[in-house]
Tab-separated table of C-alpha atoms in Angstrom:
chain	number	residue	atom	x	y	z
Z	1	MET	CA	125.972	85.894	84.930
Z	2	SER	CA	122.726	84.275	86.093
Z	3	LYS	CA	120.368	81.907	84.304
Z	4	THR	CA	116.855	83.314	83.997
Z	5	SER	CA	113.275	82.219	83.420
Z	6	PRO	CA	110.402	84.333	82.087
Z	7	ASN	CA	109.651	85.273	85.707
Z	8	THR	CA	113.140	86.356	86.766
Z	9	LEU	CA	115.858	88.757	85.614
Z	10	GLN	CA	119.444	88.346	84.472
Z	11	TYR	CA	121.716	89.591	87.261
Z	12	ARG	CA	125.286	89.909	88.475
Z	13	LEU	CA	126.666	90.037	92.034
Z	14	ASP	CA	129.779	91.881	93.252
Z	15	GLY	CA	131.187	92.667	96.674
Z	16	PRO	CA	131.352	90.850	100.025
Z	17	GLU	CA	128.966	87.913	100.339
Z	18	ASP	CA	128.041	88.903	103.891
Z	19	GLY	CA	127.531	92.597	103.084
Z	20	PRO	CA	124.123	94.334	103.043
Z	21	VAL	CA	122.552	94.132	99.581
Z	22	LEU	CA	122.376	97.180	97.341
Z	23	ILE	CA	120.573	96.805	94.007
Z	24	LEU	CA	121.405	98.982	90.986
Z	25	GLY	CA	118.686	99.238	88.329
Z	26	PRO	CA	119.415	100.273	84.701
Z	27	SER	CA	117.854	102.811	82.353
Z	28	LEU	CA	115.917	101.829	79.226
Z	29	GLY	CA	118.286	100.829	76.414
Z	30	THR	CA	121.251	100.255	78.740
Z	31	THR	CA	122.741	97.248	80.498
Z	32	TRP	CA	124.115	96.736	83.997
Z	33	HIS	CA	127.413	98.085	82.661
Z	34	MET	CA	126.044	101.628	83.014
Z	35	TRP	CA	126.947	101.221	86.732
Z	36	ASP	CA	130.511	99.946	86.131
Z	37	ARG	CA	132.135	103.113	87.484
Z	38	GLN	CA	130.174	102.946	90.746
Z	39	VAL	CA	130.821	99.281	91.564
Z	40	PRO	CA	134.474	99.414	92.726
Z	41	GLU	CA	133.673	101.870	95.524
Z	42	LEU	CA	130.183	100.624	96.415
Z	43	SER	CA	131.267	96.974	96.538
Z	44	ARG	CA	133.765	97.734	99.287
Z	45	ARG	CA	130.932	97.686	101.844
Z	46	TRP	CA	127.830	96.452	99.997
Z	47	ARG	CA	126.867	93.285	98.169
Z	48	ILE	CA	125.981	94.807	94.782
Z	49	LEU	CA	123.294	93.196	92.632
Z	50	ARG	CA	122.912	94.593	89.103
Z	51	TYR	CA	120.269	93.351	86.694
Z	52	ASP	CA	119.423	93.696	83.013
Z	53	LEU	CA	115.998	94.514	81.647
Z	54	PRO	CA	114.448	91.782	79.447
Z	55	GLY	CA	116.071	91.681	76.013
Z	56	HIS	CA	118.901	94.000	77.115
Z	57	GLY	CA	122.545	92.958	77.384
Z	58	GLY	CA	121.856	89.491	76.031
Z	59	ALA	CA	119.107	88.789	78.586
Z	60	PRO	CA	116.309	86.487	77.349
Z	61	ALA	CA	113.675	88.379	75.383
Z	62	HIS	CA	110.646	87.946	77.646
Z	63	PRO	CA	108.860	91.333	77.335
Z	64	ALA	CA	107.511	92.845	80.559
Z	65	SER	CA	104.060	94.389	80.315
Z	66	SER	CA	104.444	96.963	83.094
Z	67	VAL	CA	106.821	98.455	85.645
Z	68	SER	CA	105.129	96.297	88.277
Z	69	ASP	CA	105.855	93.226	86.139
Z	70	LEU	CA	109.559	94.148	86.155
Z	71	ALA	CA	109.434	94.670	89.924
Z	72	ASP	CA	107.751	91.290	90.397
Z	73	ARG	CA	110.479	89.587	88.353
Z	74	LEU	CA	113.135	91.268	90.470
Z	75	ILE	CA	111.405	90.115	93.666
Z	76	ALA	CA	111.263	86.560	92.289
Z	77	THR	CA	115.003	86.779	91.528
Z	78	LEU	CA	115.753	88.008	95.050
Z	79	ASP	CA	113.583	85.263	96.557
Z	80	GLN	CA	115.601	82.646	94.674
Z	81	LEU	CA	118.768	84.159	96.155
Z	82	GLY	CA	117.334	84.323	99.662
Z	83	ILE	CA	117.577	88.131	99.786
Z	84	ASP	CA	114.948	89.710	101.998
Z	85	GLN	CA	115.855	93.364	102.616
Z	86	PHE	CA	117.927	95.625	100.406
Z	87	GLY	CA	118.765	99.162	99.416
Z	88	TYR	CA	117.870	100.174	95.894
Z	89	ALA	CA	119.209	102.742	93.419
Z	90	GLY	CA	117.738	102.913	89.917
Z	91	CYS	CA	118.074	105.154	86.876
Z	92	ALA	CA	114.992	106.207	84.858
Z	93	ILE	CA	112.878	103.050	84.363
Z	94	GLY	CA	115.177	101.440	86.941
Z	95	GLY	CA	114.063	104.190	89.319
Z	96	ALA	CA	110.425	103.470	88.476
Z	97	VAL	CA	111.011	99.853	89.485
Z	98	GLY	CA	112.487	101.026	92.783
Z	99	ALA	CA	109.523	103.297	93.492
Z	100	ASP	CA	107.127	100.439	92.707
Z	101	LEU	CA	109.019	98.180	95.111
Z	102	ALA	CA	108.889	100.816	97.844
Z	103	LEU	CA	105.126	101.130	97.349
Z	104	ARG	CA	104.225	97.434	97.104
Z	105	HIS	CA	107.001	95.850	99.199
Z	106	PRO	CA	107.797	98.495	101.822
Z	107	HIS	CA	109.056	95.915	104.328
Z	108	ARG	CA	111.834	94.874	101.941
Z	109	VAL	CA	113.216	98.229	100.770
Z	110	VAL	CA	115.472	99.776	103.425
Z	111	SER	CA	116.521	102.871	101.476
Z	112	LEU	CA	115.933	104.249	97.996
Z	113	ALA	CA	117.747	106.400	95.420
Z	114	LEU	CA	115.848	107.596	92.347
Z	115	VAL	CA	118.315	108.694	89.665
Z	116	SER	CA	117.123	110.650	86.605
Z	117	SER	CA	113.642	109.502	87.448
Z	118	SER	CA	110.083	110.810	87.508
Z	119	PRO	CA	106.657	109.958	88.925
Z	120	ARG	CA	105.386	110.099	85.313
Z	121	PHE	CA	107.794	109.947	82.378
Z	122	GLY	CA	106.702	112.506	79.805
Z	123	THR	CA	103.476	111.695	77.989
Z	124	ALA	CA	101.936	108.363	77.117
Z	125	ASP	CA	101.618	109.562	73.517
Z	126	ALA	CA	105.360	110.109	73.205
Z	127	TRP	CA	106.194	106.594	74.437
Z	128	ARG	CA	103.628	104.949	72.174
Z	129	GLN	CA	104.892	107.035	69.265
Z	130	ARG	CA	108.379	105.703	69.926
Z	131	GLY	CA	106.970	102.169	69.733
Z	132	VAL	CA	105.419	102.971	66.340
Z	133	VAL	CA	108.755	104.269	65.041
Z	134	ILE	CA	110.588	101.142	66.224
Z	135	ARG	CA	108.054	98.755	64.657
Z	136	THR	CA	108.552	100.478	61.313
Z	137	ASN	CA	112.226	101.467	61.318
Z	138	GLY	CA	113.853	99.219	63.930
Z	139	LEU	CA	116.004	100.490	66.786
Z	140	ASP	CA	118.667	102.212	64.704
Z	141	PRO	CA	117.022	105.695	64.718
Z	142	ILE	CA	116.572	105.466	68.500
Z	143	ALA	CA	120.151	104.278	68.930
Z	144	ARG	CA	121.616	107.104	66.838
Z	145	THR	CA	119.791	109.759	68.859
Z	146	ALA	CA	120.473	108.196	72.283
Z	147	PRO	CA	123.626	110.265	72.967
Z	148	GLU	CA	121.641	113.488	72.476
Z	149	ARG	CA	119.156	112.382	75.123
Z	150	TRP	CA	121.695	110.893	77.531
Z	151	PHE	CA	124.721	113.225	77.562
Z	152	THR	CA	125.593	116.895	77.408
Z	153	SER	CA	127.195	118.002	74.147
Z	154	ALA	CA	130.480	118.726	75.944
Z	155	PHE	CA	130.667	115.179	77.296
Z	156	ALA	CA	129.721	113.631	73.943
Z	157	THR	CA	132.498	115.583	72.227
Z	158	ALA	CA	135.099	114.650	74.851
Z	159	GLN	CA	134.114	110.974	75.166
Z	160	PRO	CA	133.453	109.529	71.669
Z	161	ALA	CA	134.174	105.969	72.835
Z	162	ILE	CA	131.444	106.173	75.488
Z	163	VAL	CA	129.070	107.654	72.933
Z	164	GLU	CA	129.685	104.739	70.569
Z	165	TRP	CA	129.255	102.299	73.469
Z	166	SER	CA	125.867	103.833	74.273
Z	167	VAL	CA	124.708	103.565	70.652
Z	168	GLN	CA	125.692	99.904	70.481
Z	169	MET	CA	123.843	99.134	73.727
Z	170	VAL	CA	120.593	100.343	72.196
Z	171	ARG	CA	121.217	98.676	68.816
Z	172	THR	CA	121.716	95.264	70.442
Z	173	THR	CA	118.506	95.461	72.491
Z	174	ASP	CA	115.584	93.254	71.491
Z	175	PRO	CA	113.049	95.547	69.735
Z	176	GLY	CA	110.010	93.784	71.182
Z	177	CYS	CA	111.307	94.158	74.728
Z	178	TYR	CA	112.174	97.824	74.107
Z	179	ILE	CA	108.644	98.494	72.798
Z	180	ALA	CA	107.148	96.694	75.821
Z	181	ALA	CA	109.229	98.906	78.111
Z	182	CYS	CA	107.930	101.983	76.250
Z	183	GLU	CA	104.385	100.775	76.902
Z	184	ALA	CA	105.258	100.207	80.564
Z	185	LEU	CA	106.540	103.782	80.869
Z	186	ALA	CA	103.473	105.115	79.023
Z	187	ALA	CA	101.244	103.576	81.694
Z	188	PHE	CA	103.444	104.481	84.696
Z	189	ASP	CA	102.043	107.260	86.898
Z	190	ILE	CA	102.552	107.277	90.675
Z	191	ARG	CA	101.936	110.972	91.340
Z	192	SER	CA	98.988	110.175	93.613
Z	193	GLN	CA	100.984	107.558	95.557
Z	194	LEU	CA	104.203	109.406	96.379
Z	195	GLY	CA	103.108	110.065	99.945
Z	196	HIS	CA	103.058	106.312	100.593
Z	197	ILE	CA	106.785	105.865	99.926
Z	198	GLY	CA	108.028	105.532	103.482
Z	199	VAL	CA	111.775	104.972	103.179
Z	200	PRO	CA	114.616	107.526	103.135
Z	201	THR	CA	114.910	108.575	99.494
Z	202	LEU	CA	117.609	110.397	97.575
Z	203	VAL	CA	116.359	111.996	94.338
Z	204	LEU	CA	119.363	112.595	92.084
Z	205	VAL	CA	119.168	114.467	88.769
Z	206	GLY	CA	121.455	116.167	86.266
Z	207	ALA	CA	120.893	119.900	86.014
Z	208	ASP	CA	120.822	119.662	82.190
Z	209	ASP	CA	118.618	116.565	81.959
Z	210	GLN	CA	115.956	117.130	79.280
Z	211	VAL	CA	114.437	113.634	79.534
Z	212	THR	CA	113.589	113.712	83.249
Z	213	PRO	CA	114.258	117.367	84.057
Z	214	PRO	CA	114.862	118.803	87.530
Z	215	ALA	CA	111.192	119.822	87.676
Z	216	ASP	CA	110.254	116.119	87.696
Z	217	ALA	CA	112.771	115.496	90.481
Z	218	ARG	CA	111.218	118.277	92.542
Z	219	VAL	CA	107.781	116.653	92.192
Z	220	LEU	CA	109.271	113.454	93.631
Z	221	VAL	CA	110.911	115.328	96.502
Z	222	ALA	CA	107.761	117.304	97.246
Z	223	GLY	CA	105.605	114.173	97.354
Z	224	ILE	CA	107.831	111.666	99.183
Z	225	PRO	CA	107.804	112.407	102.936
Z	226	ASP	CA	111.480	111.604	103.612
Z	227	ALA	CA	113.213	112.699	100.414
Z	228	ARG	CA	116.154	114.937	99.581
Z	229	LEU	CA	117.259	116.355	96.242
Z	230	ALA	CA	120.773	116.143	94.791
Z	231	LEU	CA	121.300	118.284	91.686
Z	232	VAL	CA	124.457	117.531	89.689
Z	233	PRO	CA	125.528	120.540	87.574
Z	234	GLY	CA	126.577	120.202	83.934
Z	235	THR	CA	125.101	116.723	83.577
Z	236	SER	CA	122.335	115.239	81.447
Z	237	HIS	CA	120.208	112.086	81.734
Z	238	LEU	CA	122.685	109.207	82.141
Z	239	THR	CA	124.233	110.794	85.227
Z	240	PRO	CA	126.055	107.689	86.573
Z	241	VAL	CA	128.001	107.468	83.293
Z	242	GLU	CA	128.602	111.161	82.725
Z	243	GLN	CA	129.607	112.026	86.320
Z	244	PRO	CA	130.541	108.703	87.965
Z	245	ALA	CA	132.502	110.100	90.905
Z	246	ALA	CA	129.785	112.564	91.936
Z	247	VAL	CA	127.070	109.904	91.730
Z	248	THR	CA	129.169	107.369	93.632
Z	249	ASP	CA	129.836	109.835	96.432
Z	250	LEU	CA	126.161	110.767	96.711
Z	251	LEU	CA	125.091	107.120	96.834
Z	252	VAL	CA	127.703	106.209	99.454
Z	253	ARG	CA	126.627	109.062	101.711
Z	254	HIS	CA	122.922	108.371	101.286
Z	255	PHE	CA	122.951	104.621	101.849
Z	256	ALA	CA	125.526	104.788	104.650
Z	257	SER	CA	123.454	107.369	106.524
Z	258	SER	CA	120.096	105.627	106.030
Z	259	GLY	CA	120.921	102.235	107.481
Z	260	GLN	CA	122.393	100.471	104.419
Z	261	SER	CA	125.893	100.090	105.841
Z	262	ALA	CA	127.781	97.060	107.035
Z	263	HIS	CA	128.763	99.076	110.089
Z	264	THR	CA	125.286	100.182	111.185
Z	265	THR	CA	122.277	98.264	112.406
Z	266	GLY	CA	119.570	100.908	112.710
Z	267	MET	CA	118.118	103.352	110.220
Z	268	THR	CA	118.970	107.027	110.596
Z	269	ALA	CA	116.787	109.063	108.223
Z	270	ILE	CA	118.065	112.261	106.666
Z	271	THR	CA	115.489	114.806	107.815
Z	272	ALA	CA	114.601	118.137	106.290
Z	273	ALA	CA	116.010	119.849	109.374
Z	274	ALA	CA	119.488	118.451	108.840
Z	275	PRO	CA	122.199	120.780	107.481
Z	276	LYS	CA	122.590	120.895	103.718
Z	277	PRO	CA	125.861	119.119	103.010
Z	278	VAL	CA	127.883	120.060	99.973
Z	279	LEU	CA	129.352	116.832	98.696
Z	280	ALA	CA	132.784	117.203	97.137
Z	281	PRO	CA	133.527	113.876	95.419
Z	282	ALA	CA	136.961	112.332	95.205
Z	283	PRO	CA	139.019	112.971	92.035
Z	284	PRO	CA	137.758	110.710	89.218
Z	285	PRO	CA	139.869	108.288	87.172
Z	286	PRO	CA	141.874	109.897	84.343
Z	287	THR	CA	139.380	108.941	81.623
Z	288	ALA	CA	136.410	110.539	83.369
Z	289	PRO	CA	135.518	114.243	83.290
Z	290	VAL	CA	135.903	116.276	86.459
Z	291	ALA	CA	133.042	115.539	88.836
Z	292	PRO	CA	130.970	118.530	89.921
Z	293	ILE	CA	129.868	119.570	93.352
Z	294	ALA	CA	126.356	118.274	94.082
Z	295	GLU	CA	124.188	119.899	96.723
Z	296	ILE	CA	121.479	118.069	98.625
Z	297	ALA	CA	118.473	120.313	99.197
Z	298	PRO	CA	115.357	119.901	101.347
Z	299	ALA	CA	111.937	118.992	100.040
Z	300	GLY	CA	109.515	121.515	98.587
Z	301	GLN	CA	105.736	121.650	98.640
Z	302	PRO	CA	103.572	118.622	97.729
Z	303	ALA	CA	102.360	118.498	94.161
Z	304	GLN	CA	98.658	118.616	93.445
Z	305	VAL	CA	97.334	115.344	92.012
Z	306	PRO	CA	94.054	115.118	90.119
Z	307	ALA	CA	91.348	112.976	91.655
Z	308	GLU	CA	90.535	109.681	89.955
Z	309	GLN	CA	87.274	109.136	88.059
Z	310	PRO	CA	84.931	106.232	88.843
Z	311	ASP	CA	83.499	103.261	86.975
Z	312	SER	CA	83.023	102.882	83.221
Z	313	ARG	CA	83.875	106.489	82.421
Z	314	ALA	CA	87.268	106.123	84.095
Z	315	ARG	CA	87.914	102.873	82.195
Z	316	GLY	CA	86.716	104.450	78.977
Z	317	MET	CA	88.810	107.582	79.344
Z	318	LYS	CA	91.906	105.485	80.086
Z	319	ILE	CA	91.430	103.264	77.001
Z	320	ARG	CA	90.431	106.211	74.828
Z	321	ARG	CA	93.630	108.071	75.722
Z	322	GLU	CA	95.799	104.988	75.227
Z	323	VAL	CA	94.303	104.265	71.795
Z	324	LEU	CA	93.677	107.744	70.348
Z	325	GLY	CA	96.324	109.702	72.265
Z	326	ASP	CA	96.158	112.511	74.810
Z	327	ALA	CA	96.338	115.295	72.230
Z	328	HIS	CA	93.261	114.084	70.340
Z	329	VAL	CA	91.221	113.425	73.484
Z	330	ASP	CA	92.161	116.755	75.052
Z	331	ALA	CA	91.121	118.575	71.866
Z	332	ALA	CA	87.802	116.713	71.715
Z	333	GLU	CA	87.067	117.353	75.386
Z	334	SER	CA	87.891	121.056	75.043
Z	335	GLU	CA	85.336	121.373	72.240
Z	336	ALA	CA	82.532	119.791	74.281
Z	337	ASP	CA	79.869	122.203	75.533
Z	338	GLU	CA	76.509	121.902	77.252
Z	339	PHE	CA	74.911	120.716	74.005
Z	340	SER	CA	77.482	117.994	73.124
Z	341	SER	CA	78.859	116.925	76.515
Z	342	ASP	CA	76.293	114.153	76.994
Z	343	PHE	CA	77.294	112.623	73.655
Z	344	HIS	CA	81.004	112.762	74.583
Z	345	ASP	CA	80.160	111.096	77.885
Z	346	PHE	CA	78.104	108.421	76.080
Z	347	VAL	CA	80.973	107.593	73.697
Z	348	THR	CA	83.525	107.472	76.515
Z	349	ARG	CA	81.391	105.251	78.748
Z	350	TYR	CA	79.903	102.893	76.169
Z	351	ALA	CA	82.272	102.698	73.177
Z	352	TRP	CA	85.505	102.936	75.149
Z	353	GLY	CA	84.529	101.861	78.671
Z	354	GLU	CA	82.290	98.931	77.685
Z	355	VAL	CA	82.992	97.726	74.126
Z	356	TRP	CA	86.751	98.356	73.787
Z	357	THR	CA	87.357	96.685	77.164
Z	358	ARG	CA	85.562	93.410	76.311
Z	359	PRO	CA	88.018	90.480	76.480
Z	360	ALA	CA	87.087	88.461	73.366
Z	361	LEU	CA	89.054	90.719	70.973
Z	362	ASP	CA	92.405	92.348	71.667
Z	363	ARG	CA	93.172	95.914	70.596
Z	364	HIS	CA	95.003	94.715	67.484
Z	365	ALA	CA	91.851	92.951	66.244
Z	366	ARG	CA	89.588	95.851	67.219
Z	367	SER	CA	91.743	98.227	65.180
Z	368	VAL	CA	91.371	95.967	62.126
Z	369	VAL	CA	87.586	96.048	62.547
Z	370	ALA	CA	87.574	99.824	63.065
Z	371	LEU	CA	89.659	100.504	59.933
Z	372	THR	CA	87.396	98.281	57.835
Z	373	ALA	CA	84.160	99.818	59.118
Z	374	LEU	CA	85.348	103.407	58.783
Z	375	THR	CA	86.548	102.771	55.212
Z	376	ALA	CA	83.231	101.193	54.277
Z	377	GLY	CA	81.335	104.138	55.745
Z	378	GLY	CA	83.584	106.760	54.173
Z	379	HIS	CA	84.378	108.342	57.547
Z	380	LEU	CA	87.799	109.628	56.537
Z	381	ASP	CA	88.397	112.001	59.471
Z	382	GLU	CA	87.875	109.203	61.953
Z	383	LEU	CA	89.870	106.863	59.712
Z	384	ALA	CA	92.907	109.119	60.204
Z	385	GLN	CA	92.453	108.961	63.980
Z	386	HIS	CA	92.078	105.188	63.949
Z	387	THR	CA	95.050	104.696	61.628
Z	388	ARG	CA	97.148	106.395	64.315
Z	389	ALA	CA	95.408	104.237	66.899
Z	390	ALA	CA	96.121	101.076	64.889
Z	391	LEU	CA	99.841	101.898	64.839
Z	392	ARG	CA	99.757	102.410	68.611
Z	393	ASN	CA	97.912	99.101	68.993
Z	394	GLY	CA	100.728	97.248	67.249
Z	395	LEU	CA	99.634	97.054	63.609
Z	396	THR	CA	102.481	97.561	61.166
Z	397	PRO	CA	102.117	99.671	58.001
Z	398	ALA	CA	102.161	96.428	56.012
Z	399	GLU	CA	99.208	95.083	58.022
Z	400	ILE	CA	97.259	98.321	57.561
Z	401	LYS	CA	97.874	98.065	53.816
Z	402	GLU	CA	96.483	94.518	53.781
Z	403	VAL	CA	93.372	95.606	55.690
Z	404	LEU	CA	92.702	98.330	53.132
Z	405	LEU	CA	93.302	95.966	50.214
Z	406	GLN	CA	90.766	93.612	51.762
Z	407	THR	CA	88.233	96.437	52.018
Z	408	ALA	CA	88.792	97.228	48.324
Z	409	VAL	CA	87.447	93.764	47.482
Z	410	TYR	CA	84.324	93.988	49.630
Z	411	CYS	CA	83.669	97.741	49.965
Z	412	GLY	CA	84.752	98.966	46.542
Z	413	ALA	CA	87.864	100.514	45.048
Z	414	PRO	CA	86.723	104.161	45.424
Z	415	ALA	CA	86.209	103.787	49.185
Z	416	ALA	CA	89.526	101.965	49.574
Z	417	GLY	CA	91.334	104.498	47.380
Z	418	ALA	CA	90.226	107.381	49.576
Z	419	ALA	CA	91.221	105.366	52.639
Z	420	PHE	CA	94.656	104.630	51.181
Z	421	ALA	CA	95.299	108.354	50.687
Z	422	VAL	CA	94.416	109.104	54.305
Z	423	ALA	CA	96.293	106.140	55.756
Z	424	GLN	CA	99.402	106.814	53.648
Z	425	ARG	CA	99.646	110.362	55.002
Z	426	VAL	CA	99.175	109.239	58.603
Z	427	VAL	CA	101.663	106.370	58.340
Z	428	GLN	CA	104.316	108.690	56.887
Z	429	GLU	CA	103.777	111.188	59.705
Z	430	GLU	CA	103.702	108.630	62.502
Z	431	THR	CA	106.610	106.438	61.415
Z	432	ARG	CA	109.043	109.252	60.721
Z	433	PRO	CA	112.212	108.472	62.754
Z	434	GLU	CA	112.960	110.708	65.715
Z	435	ALA	CA	115.026	113.744	64.842
């Protein structure tokens, strides 16, 4: 196990020291052990580097603010080790890191595998909501529901020890680092950049994955010029754990054929014109379920990506969505007509694009000010919106309570009492643990 600084990642190396490097990136809430079943076969020809996310698996709790921040820490780790070029396979947020590396460091990534990944992971609201739940209830509700997100019900029933292992991985993660990773995934969106990924890419997904469903995988394949899809039947989100033999076989074939082999020197891309191989993996170890047949299919049509907006309105819309949530903003925008559209534009540009982006106050402090002002003015509808925003901006229910108590002293008990009723309802709704 490596020693780390705030700018590097905890890692482990396996396999021949002179072999080509293959990096395996973990999913949120897991450790490098999620790849244990792949390492014996992969390390026969590759030098395997696995890493832990900050605060996962006993790694130092230095939260990363974005996917690019995680990628930068991995590059710093590789620079310390003298590793220049490498192949990369990552699951979920680990896949996001790999895509970021391929976009910003294309000369270093030889070949890429995106496992249970997406160009945009669900909605920003959902990730920020998860952060609110964790701040209030800790990681236990997330840990208890992890098996439902990660595995099919058949696997969970047949493998109770693995299910318990997965729950404990999440429970032992640092909450602050988990919340930071949620924020990183909320902000991650590379749909408009997929065409710039220029390395041979395998997109691998479980057919029953509800977290990053096959539709997300097809967007990746449609957008990345040299990408192929591998769909693993009867498998959910944590595919390398649920179907280790199938995933191992797919990775071996992909990286061996795209230049990441100790026995090849050039890069031979898998083109769309190549035959569709049906990969029949070797029999798995006795404790693993039978591995399915996984078919690699050609790319589809490119996805349409919305054009970006300019200047202060773009900044304002971004901050407005991050603070108030997509659902609220979409509803407000849908109600705008010719009479009110100029006002909506004014609020987006000035309040959100100019004031909320000023550096002297962070979002936490701005939420405190907003709650106080809205209580004093009796604007209870907007108070509900900004109570949700305050939770997203990192205020705890206890801090919101203190803000409202403070307003009772200076704005009057009736105003604070009405605010307490609104805030209590919102806090109960927003901090309810995930089902």
